[in-house]
XYZ file of C-alpha atoms in Angstrom:
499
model
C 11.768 -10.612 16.565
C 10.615 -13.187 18.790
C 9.512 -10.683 21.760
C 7.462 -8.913 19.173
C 6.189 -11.740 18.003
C 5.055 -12.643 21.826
C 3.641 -8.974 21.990
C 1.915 -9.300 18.515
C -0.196 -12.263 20.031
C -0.849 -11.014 23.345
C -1.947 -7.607 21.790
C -4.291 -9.228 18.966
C -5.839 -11.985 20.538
C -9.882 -12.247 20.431
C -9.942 -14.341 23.455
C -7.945 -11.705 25.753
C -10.290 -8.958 24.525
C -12.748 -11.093 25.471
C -11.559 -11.634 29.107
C -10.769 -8.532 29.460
C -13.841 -5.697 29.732
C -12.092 -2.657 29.121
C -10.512 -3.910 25.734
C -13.922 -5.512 25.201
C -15.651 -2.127 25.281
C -12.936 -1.008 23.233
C -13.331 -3.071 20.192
C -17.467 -3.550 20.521
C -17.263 0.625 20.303
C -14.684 0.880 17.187
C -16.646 -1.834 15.102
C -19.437 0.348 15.569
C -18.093 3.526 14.885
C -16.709 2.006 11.465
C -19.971 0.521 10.634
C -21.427 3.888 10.785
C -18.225 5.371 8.642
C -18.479 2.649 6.534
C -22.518 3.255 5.405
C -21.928 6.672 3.465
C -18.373 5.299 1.447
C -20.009 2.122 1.054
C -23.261 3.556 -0.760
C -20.661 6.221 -3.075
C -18.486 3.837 -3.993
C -21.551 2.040 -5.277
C -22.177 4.742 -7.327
C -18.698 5.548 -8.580
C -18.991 1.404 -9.917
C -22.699 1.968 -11.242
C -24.384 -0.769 -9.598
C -27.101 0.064 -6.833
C -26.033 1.016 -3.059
C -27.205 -2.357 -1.420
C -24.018 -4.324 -3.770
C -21.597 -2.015 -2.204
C -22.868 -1.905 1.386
C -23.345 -6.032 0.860
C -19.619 -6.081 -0.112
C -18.643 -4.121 2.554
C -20.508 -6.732 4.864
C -18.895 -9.895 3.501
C -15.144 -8.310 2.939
C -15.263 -7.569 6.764
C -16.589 -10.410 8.169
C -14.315 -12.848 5.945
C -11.268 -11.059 6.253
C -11.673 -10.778 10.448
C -11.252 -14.961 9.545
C -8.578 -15.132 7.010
C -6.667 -11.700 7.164
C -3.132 -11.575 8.141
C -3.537 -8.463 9.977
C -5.794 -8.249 12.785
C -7.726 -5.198 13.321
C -7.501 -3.929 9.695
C -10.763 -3.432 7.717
C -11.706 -4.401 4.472
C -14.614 -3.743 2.562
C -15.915 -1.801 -0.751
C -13.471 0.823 -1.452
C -13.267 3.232 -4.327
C -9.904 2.357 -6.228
C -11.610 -1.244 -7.012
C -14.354 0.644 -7.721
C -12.583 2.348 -10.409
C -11.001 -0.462 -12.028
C -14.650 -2.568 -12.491
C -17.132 -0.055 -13.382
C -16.249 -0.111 -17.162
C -17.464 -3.797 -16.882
C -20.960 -2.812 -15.143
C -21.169 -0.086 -17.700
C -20.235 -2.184 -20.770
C -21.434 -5.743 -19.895
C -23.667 -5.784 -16.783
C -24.367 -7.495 -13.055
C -23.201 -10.663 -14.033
C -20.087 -10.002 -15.962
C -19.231 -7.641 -12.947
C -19.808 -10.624 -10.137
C -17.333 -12.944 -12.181
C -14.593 -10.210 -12.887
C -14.722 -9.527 -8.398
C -14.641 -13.836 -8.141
C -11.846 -14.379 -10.753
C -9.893 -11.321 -8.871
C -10.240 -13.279 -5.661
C -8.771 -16.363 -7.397
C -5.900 -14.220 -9.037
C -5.163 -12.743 -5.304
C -4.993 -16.186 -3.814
C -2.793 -17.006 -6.492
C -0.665 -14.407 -5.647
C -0.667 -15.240 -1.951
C 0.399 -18.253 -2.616
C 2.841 -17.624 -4.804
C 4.738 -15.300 -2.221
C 3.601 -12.006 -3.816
C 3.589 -10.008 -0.633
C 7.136 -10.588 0.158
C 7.866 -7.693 -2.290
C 6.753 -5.445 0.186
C 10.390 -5.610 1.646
C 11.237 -3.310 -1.286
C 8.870 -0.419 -0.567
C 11.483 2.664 1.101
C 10.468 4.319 4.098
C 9.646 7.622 2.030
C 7.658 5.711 -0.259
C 5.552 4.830 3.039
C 5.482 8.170 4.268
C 4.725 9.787 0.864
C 1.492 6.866 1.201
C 0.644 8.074 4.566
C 0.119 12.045 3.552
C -0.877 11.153 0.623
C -3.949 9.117 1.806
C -4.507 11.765 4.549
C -5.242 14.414 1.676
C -7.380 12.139 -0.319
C -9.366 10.979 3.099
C -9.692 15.118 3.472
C -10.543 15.971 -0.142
C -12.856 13.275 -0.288
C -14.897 15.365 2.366
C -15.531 18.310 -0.071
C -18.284 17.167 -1.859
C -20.313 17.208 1.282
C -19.336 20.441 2.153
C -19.852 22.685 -0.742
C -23.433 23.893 -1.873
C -24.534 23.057 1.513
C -27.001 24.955 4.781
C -24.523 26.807 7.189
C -25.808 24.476 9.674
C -23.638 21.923 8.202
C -20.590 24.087 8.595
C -21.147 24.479 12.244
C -22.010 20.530 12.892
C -18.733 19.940 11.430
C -16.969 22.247 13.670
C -18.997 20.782 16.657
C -18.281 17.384 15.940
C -14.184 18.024 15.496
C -14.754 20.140 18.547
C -15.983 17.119 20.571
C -13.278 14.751 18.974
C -10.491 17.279 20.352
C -11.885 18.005 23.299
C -13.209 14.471 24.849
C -10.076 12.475 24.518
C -8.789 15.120 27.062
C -11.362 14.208 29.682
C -11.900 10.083 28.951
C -11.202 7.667 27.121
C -14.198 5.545 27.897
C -16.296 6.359 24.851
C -14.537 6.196 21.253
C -15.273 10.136 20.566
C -16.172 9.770 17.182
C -19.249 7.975 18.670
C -19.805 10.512 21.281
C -20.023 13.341 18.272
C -22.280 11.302 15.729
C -24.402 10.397 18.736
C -24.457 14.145 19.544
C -24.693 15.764 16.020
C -27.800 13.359 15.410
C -29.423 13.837 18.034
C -29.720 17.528 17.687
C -30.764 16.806 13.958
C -33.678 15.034 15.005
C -34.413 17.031 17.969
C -34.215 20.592 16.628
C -35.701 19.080 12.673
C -32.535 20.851 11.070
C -32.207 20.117 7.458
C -29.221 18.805 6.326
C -28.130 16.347 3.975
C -28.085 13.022 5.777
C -27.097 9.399 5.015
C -30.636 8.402 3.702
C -29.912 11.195 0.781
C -26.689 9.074 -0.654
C -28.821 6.517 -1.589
C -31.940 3.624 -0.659
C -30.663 1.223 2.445
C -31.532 -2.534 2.050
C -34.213 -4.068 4.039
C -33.583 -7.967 3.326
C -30.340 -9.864 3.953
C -27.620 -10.870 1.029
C -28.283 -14.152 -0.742
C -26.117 -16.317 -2.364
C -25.365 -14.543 -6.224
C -24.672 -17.128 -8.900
C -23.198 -15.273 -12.331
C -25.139 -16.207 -15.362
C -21.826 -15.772 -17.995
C -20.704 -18.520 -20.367
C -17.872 -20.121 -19.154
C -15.783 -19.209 -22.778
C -12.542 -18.088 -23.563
C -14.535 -14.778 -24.889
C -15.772 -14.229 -21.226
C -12.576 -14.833 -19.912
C -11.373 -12.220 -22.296
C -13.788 -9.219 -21.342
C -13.437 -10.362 -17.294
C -9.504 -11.320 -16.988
C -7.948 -7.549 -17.321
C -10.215 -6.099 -15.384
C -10.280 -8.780 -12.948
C -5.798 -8.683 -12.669
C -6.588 -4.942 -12.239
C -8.380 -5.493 -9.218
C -6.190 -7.955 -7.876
C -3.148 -5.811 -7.926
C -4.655 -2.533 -6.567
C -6.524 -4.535 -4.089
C -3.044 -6.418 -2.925
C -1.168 -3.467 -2.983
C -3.330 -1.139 -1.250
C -3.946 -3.772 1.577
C -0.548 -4.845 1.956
C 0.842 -1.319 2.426
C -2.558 -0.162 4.952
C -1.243 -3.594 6.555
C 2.136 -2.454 6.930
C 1.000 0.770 8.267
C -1.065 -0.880 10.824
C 1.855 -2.544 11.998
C 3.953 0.534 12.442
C 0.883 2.013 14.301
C 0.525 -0.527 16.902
C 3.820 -1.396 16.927
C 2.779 -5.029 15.925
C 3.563 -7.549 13.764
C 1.277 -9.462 10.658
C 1.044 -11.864 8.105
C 1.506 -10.257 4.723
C 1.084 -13.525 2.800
C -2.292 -14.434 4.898
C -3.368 -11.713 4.218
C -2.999 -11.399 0.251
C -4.364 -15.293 0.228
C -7.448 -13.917 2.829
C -8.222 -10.501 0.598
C -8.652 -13.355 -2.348
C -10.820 -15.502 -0.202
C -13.053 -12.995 0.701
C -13.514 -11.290 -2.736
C -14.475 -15.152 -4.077
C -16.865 -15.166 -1.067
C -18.176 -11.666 -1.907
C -19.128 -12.051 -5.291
C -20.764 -15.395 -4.682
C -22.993 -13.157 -2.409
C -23.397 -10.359 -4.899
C -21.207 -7.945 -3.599
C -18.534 -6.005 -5.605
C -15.503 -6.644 -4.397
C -13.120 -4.500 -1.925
C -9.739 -4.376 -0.257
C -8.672 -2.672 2.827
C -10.223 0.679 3.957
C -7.435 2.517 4.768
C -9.704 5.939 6.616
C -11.454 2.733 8.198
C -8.509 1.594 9.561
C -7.544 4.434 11.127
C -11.065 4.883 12.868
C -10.206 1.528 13.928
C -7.004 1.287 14.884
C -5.920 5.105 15.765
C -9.198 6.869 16.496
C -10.568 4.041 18.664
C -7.623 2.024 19.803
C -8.906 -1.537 18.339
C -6.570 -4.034 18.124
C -8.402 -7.313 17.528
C -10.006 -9.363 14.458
C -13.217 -8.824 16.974
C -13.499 -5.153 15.771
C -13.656 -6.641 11.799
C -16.017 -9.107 12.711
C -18.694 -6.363 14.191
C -17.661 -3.643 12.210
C -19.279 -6.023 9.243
C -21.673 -7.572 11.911
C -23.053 -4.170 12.579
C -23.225 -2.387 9.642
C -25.305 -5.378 8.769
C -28.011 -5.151 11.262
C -27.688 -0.972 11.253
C -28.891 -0.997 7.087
C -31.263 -3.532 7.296
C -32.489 -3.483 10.810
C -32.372 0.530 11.712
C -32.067 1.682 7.914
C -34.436 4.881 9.015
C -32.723 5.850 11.650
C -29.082 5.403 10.444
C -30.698 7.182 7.373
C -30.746 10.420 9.039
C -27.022 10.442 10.820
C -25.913 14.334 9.240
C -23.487 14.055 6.538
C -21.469 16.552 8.971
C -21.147 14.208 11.796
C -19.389 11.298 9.310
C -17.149 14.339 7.474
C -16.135 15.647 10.825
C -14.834 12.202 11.948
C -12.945 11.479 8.683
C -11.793 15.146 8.550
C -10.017 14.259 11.802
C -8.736 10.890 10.770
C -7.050 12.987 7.451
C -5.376 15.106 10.751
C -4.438 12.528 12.506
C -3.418 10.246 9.221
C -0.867 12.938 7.825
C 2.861 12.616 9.009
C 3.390 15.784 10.451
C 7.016 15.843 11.198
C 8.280 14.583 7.636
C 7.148 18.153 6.134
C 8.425 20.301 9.484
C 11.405 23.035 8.130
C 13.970 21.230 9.979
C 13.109 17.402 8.974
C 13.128 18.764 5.601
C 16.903 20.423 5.633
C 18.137 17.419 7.322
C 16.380 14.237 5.174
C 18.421 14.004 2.098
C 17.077 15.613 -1.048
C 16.853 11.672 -3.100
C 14.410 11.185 -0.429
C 12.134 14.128 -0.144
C 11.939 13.786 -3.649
C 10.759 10.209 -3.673
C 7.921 11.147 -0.794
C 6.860 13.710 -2.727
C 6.894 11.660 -6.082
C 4.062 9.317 -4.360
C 2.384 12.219 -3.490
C 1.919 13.722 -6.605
C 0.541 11.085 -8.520
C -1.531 10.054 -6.257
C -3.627 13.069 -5.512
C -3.280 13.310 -9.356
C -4.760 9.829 -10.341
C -6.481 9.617 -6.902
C -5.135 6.236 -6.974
C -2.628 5.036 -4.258
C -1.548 2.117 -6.048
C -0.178 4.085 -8.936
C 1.396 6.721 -5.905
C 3.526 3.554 -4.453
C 4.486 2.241 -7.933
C 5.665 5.745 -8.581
C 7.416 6.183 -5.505
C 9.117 3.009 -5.906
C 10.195 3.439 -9.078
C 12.074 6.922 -8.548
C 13.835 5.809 -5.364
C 14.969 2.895 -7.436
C 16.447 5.233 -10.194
C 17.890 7.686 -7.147
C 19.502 4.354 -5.532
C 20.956 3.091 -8.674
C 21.956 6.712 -9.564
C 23.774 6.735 -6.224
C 25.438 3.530 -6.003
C 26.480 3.863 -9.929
C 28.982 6.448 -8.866
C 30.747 4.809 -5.792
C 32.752 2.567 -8.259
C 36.092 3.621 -8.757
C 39.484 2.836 -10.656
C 42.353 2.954 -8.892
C 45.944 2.873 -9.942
C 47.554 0.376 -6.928
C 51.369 -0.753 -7.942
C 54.123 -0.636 -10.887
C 55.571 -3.495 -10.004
C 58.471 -3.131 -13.043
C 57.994 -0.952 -15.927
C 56.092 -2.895 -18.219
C 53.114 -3.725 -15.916
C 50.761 -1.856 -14.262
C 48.197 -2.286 -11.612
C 44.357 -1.402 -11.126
C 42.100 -2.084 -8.334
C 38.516 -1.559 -9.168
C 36.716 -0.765 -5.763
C 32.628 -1.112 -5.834
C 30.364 -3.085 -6.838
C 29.824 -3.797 -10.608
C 26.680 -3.809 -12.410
C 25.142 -2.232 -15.173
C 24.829 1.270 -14.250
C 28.369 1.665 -12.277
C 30.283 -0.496 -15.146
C 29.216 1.807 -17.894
C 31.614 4.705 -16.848
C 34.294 1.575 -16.112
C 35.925 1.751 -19.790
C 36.629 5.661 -19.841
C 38.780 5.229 -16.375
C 41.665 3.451 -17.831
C 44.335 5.132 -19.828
C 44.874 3.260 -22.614
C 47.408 4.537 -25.017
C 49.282 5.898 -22.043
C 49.757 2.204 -20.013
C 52.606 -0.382 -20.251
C 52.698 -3.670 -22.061
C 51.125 -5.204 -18.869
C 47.901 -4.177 -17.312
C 46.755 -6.245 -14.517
C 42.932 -5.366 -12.848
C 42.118 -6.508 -9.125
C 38.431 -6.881 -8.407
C 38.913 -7.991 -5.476
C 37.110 -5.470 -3.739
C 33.909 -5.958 -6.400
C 31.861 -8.070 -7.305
C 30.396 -9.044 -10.448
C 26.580 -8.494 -11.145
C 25.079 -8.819 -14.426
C 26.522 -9.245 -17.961
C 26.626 -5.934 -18.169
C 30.066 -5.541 -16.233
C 31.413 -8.543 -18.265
C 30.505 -7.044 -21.273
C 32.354 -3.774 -20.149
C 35.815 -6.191 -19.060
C 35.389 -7.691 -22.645
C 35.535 -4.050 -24.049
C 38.597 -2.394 -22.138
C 40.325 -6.153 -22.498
C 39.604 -5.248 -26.413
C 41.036 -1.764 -26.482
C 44.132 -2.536 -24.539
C 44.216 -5.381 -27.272
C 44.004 -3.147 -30.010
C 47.420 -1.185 -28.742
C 48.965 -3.866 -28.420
C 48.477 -4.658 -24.649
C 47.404 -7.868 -22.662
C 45.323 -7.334 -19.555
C 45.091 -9.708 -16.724
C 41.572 -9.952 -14.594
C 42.558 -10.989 -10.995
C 41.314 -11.298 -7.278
C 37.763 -12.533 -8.639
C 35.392 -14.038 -5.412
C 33.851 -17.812 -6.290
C 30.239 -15.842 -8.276
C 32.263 -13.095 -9.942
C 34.665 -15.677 -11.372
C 32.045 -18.588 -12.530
C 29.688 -15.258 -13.988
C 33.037 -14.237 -16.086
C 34.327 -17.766 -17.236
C 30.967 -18.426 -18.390
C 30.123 -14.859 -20.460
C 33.488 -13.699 -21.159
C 34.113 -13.461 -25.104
C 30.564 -14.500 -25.674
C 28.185 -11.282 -25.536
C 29.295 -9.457 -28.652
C 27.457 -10.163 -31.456
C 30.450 -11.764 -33.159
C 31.066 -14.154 -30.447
């Protein structure tokens, strides 16, 4: 832990990319190939919310340049994304600007909160299938979110797009000097502009601001009503904002092999949503297609490609707004069509991986799959996922319990050793496993290879102790560890509703 802590730092820092040329080029190129990736999402997921483009591609802005300060996970971008998107636009379209700015603050304050409070240490319970159900599933919705540019369109677009995944194969082969999703939107718009083709371009998703953000100051009463409209929309936004950030941050880590903060970073995501809205932005969370530009596609590793990814797409809008205006649409879908390649675990659907992963756990990557696509929501994917590999486990482990019959020590006793651990799915079957019209006077069961869980088990003890009792037969409970026996002194006899 502590050597890849030691690599973690060494890896990440700002001031060894800065020392260092070659990992300065490195992160100066990926923060501004994700500025340019980041103008056409930016500017749609303004429109999916209903407010104009120059909120989202503000948000975008402020997210990335806070969180490259507060984030827990170096290297990992943040800005306006479309599942917050989702959750806040019924407050734009219902209540307006202002109601909208104080539902993004209060959902920083709730995700501080929640940093604080030790939220992200639940990502300890999120399987490995669950992860790699995330993983393909964000691939196909980073893929499928590429259709809408490609149908109804000029052929020409069709062959840009081929050209540009063309040079993105092809260049990593020869160097590695130039981040080759540069190289093709460099390419691709150049021949736009040279040759005059007409294709769609970034100018047609929507105006580009020409004036910096100012400080945005909500005009809402501050009234239990407000609070009322704002706060479920605002814990919406918290929790797919956390979630979705906390499991692109964990697969960042397994990416680079690296290690970071969870709880910074749910505390930092809060931070820079308060800091957003007070700039009249509307909110974000981590970009996971971003990322992978980022961290995959260009080899960043350092808060330094956050900080210009935001820095840049800054001074591109408002600075260069006509020229970044006519980038193709193709060149932008041909680099995300190649992140969706390179996103999507390959292996976990090969024939063989397949017959040899257990079926609990296909079943469980494929569960988080499903419903995302579906919902096109990732955070409802993961709470999916988790929630059937916690039924498979528990359906599992329920059945390892077992009764078995140990010693007859003299004719009128009888002993049982109960091996497994007890809780309340394995201690339901627990009563049908002992035979009692058929045992002696004298029953004696040995847990000392269990354990007691819940009240559930006790409440099953209490219930073969009672049939035993009603034919006439005592039972003895023995070999209890220090927790099993203070959990049945203290319940024992008193969970029935006569006791």
């Amino acid at each position: 832990m502590e050597r890849r802590k030691a690599r973690t730092e060494d890896v990440t820092s700002v001031m060894g990319a800065l020392r260092d040329p070659r990992r300065l080029r490195t992160e100066v190129l990926a923060g501004l190939v994700v500025a340019l990736a980041l103008i056409p999402e930016a500017i749609s997921f303004s429109i999916i919310a209903g407010v104009d483009p120059r909120v989202g591609l503000f948000a975008s802005f402020t997210m990335a340049v806070s969180i490259a300060f507060l984030g827990g996970r170096p290297a990992m971008i943040s800005a306006a994304t479309g599942a917050v998107a989702l959750v806040i636009a019924p407050v734009m379209r219902d209540h307006g600007m202002d109601y909208l700015i104080a539902t993004v603050i209060l959902a920083g304050v709730i995700q501080v909160l929640f940093g604080v409070l030790g939220v992200a240490r639940l990502m300890r319970f999120v399987p490995r299938s669950v992860m790699v159900g995330f993983v393909n599933a964000l691939a196909i919705l980073i893929f499928l979110a590429q259709l809408p540019y490609l149908t109804d369109v000029p052929w020409a677009v069709y062959v840009m797009a081929a050209v540009g995944i063309g040079i993105m194969v092809v260049l990593p082969r020869l160097t590695t000097v130039v981040p080759a999703p540069l190289v093709a939107i460099v390419v691709l718009t150049t021949v736009t502009v040279a040759f005059a083709i007409d294709v769609p371009d970034v100018g047609d998703q929507g105006e580009l601001p020409d004036s910096l953000p100012t400080l945005f100051l909500p005009d809402v009463p501050l009234t239990l009503e407000t609070l009322q409209i704002i706060g479920p929309f605002a814990v919406g936004m918290a929790l797919v904002g956390l979630m979705e950030s906390l499991m692109t941050a964990k697969l960042v880590d397994d990416v680079t092999d690296t290690h970071s903060d969870k709880t910074r970073e749910a505390w930092g995501q809060g931070a820079a949503n308060v800091i957003t809205g007070f700039f009249g932005g509307m909110g974000g969370c981590a970009m996971i297609g971003q990322t992978m530009i980022n961290v995959k596609a260009s080899r960043a590793r350092t808060r330094l490609s956050t900080f210009l990814a935001g820095l840049f797409l800054l001074i591109l809008v408002v600075g260069f707004g006509d020229t970044i205006g006519r980038i193709p649409m193709a060149a932008l879908v041909a680099v995300m069509v190649m992140v969706s390649v390179g996103t999507f675990d390959w292996h976990s659907v090969r024939p063989g991986t397949l017959r040899r992963m257990p079926k609990s756990e296909t079943t469980v990557m494929l569960a988080t799959v499903v419903v995302t696509v579906a919902t096109g929501n990732l955070a409802y994917g993961v709470i999916a996922g988790v929630l059937v590999a916690a039924v498979m486990f528990v359906n599992r482990v329920a059945h390892f319990t077992q009764v078995v019959e140990v010693d007859r020590p003299d004719e009128d006793t009888r002993v049982y050793a109960v091996v497994g651990e007890l809780f309340w799915a394995s201690s339901n079957d627990l009563v049908y496993q002992f035979d009692y019209t058929g045992d002696p006077r004298n029953v004696v069961i040995d847990l000392s290879q269990s354990h007691i869980w819940d009240a559930s088990t006790v409440a099953t003890l209490d219930a073969i102790t009672t049939k035993y009792a009603e034919k006439g037969k005592s039972v003895t409970i023995t070999g209890l560890n220090e927790a099993s026996s203070e959990r049945h002194a203290r319940l024992a006899g008193h969970l029935n509703s006569g006791g």
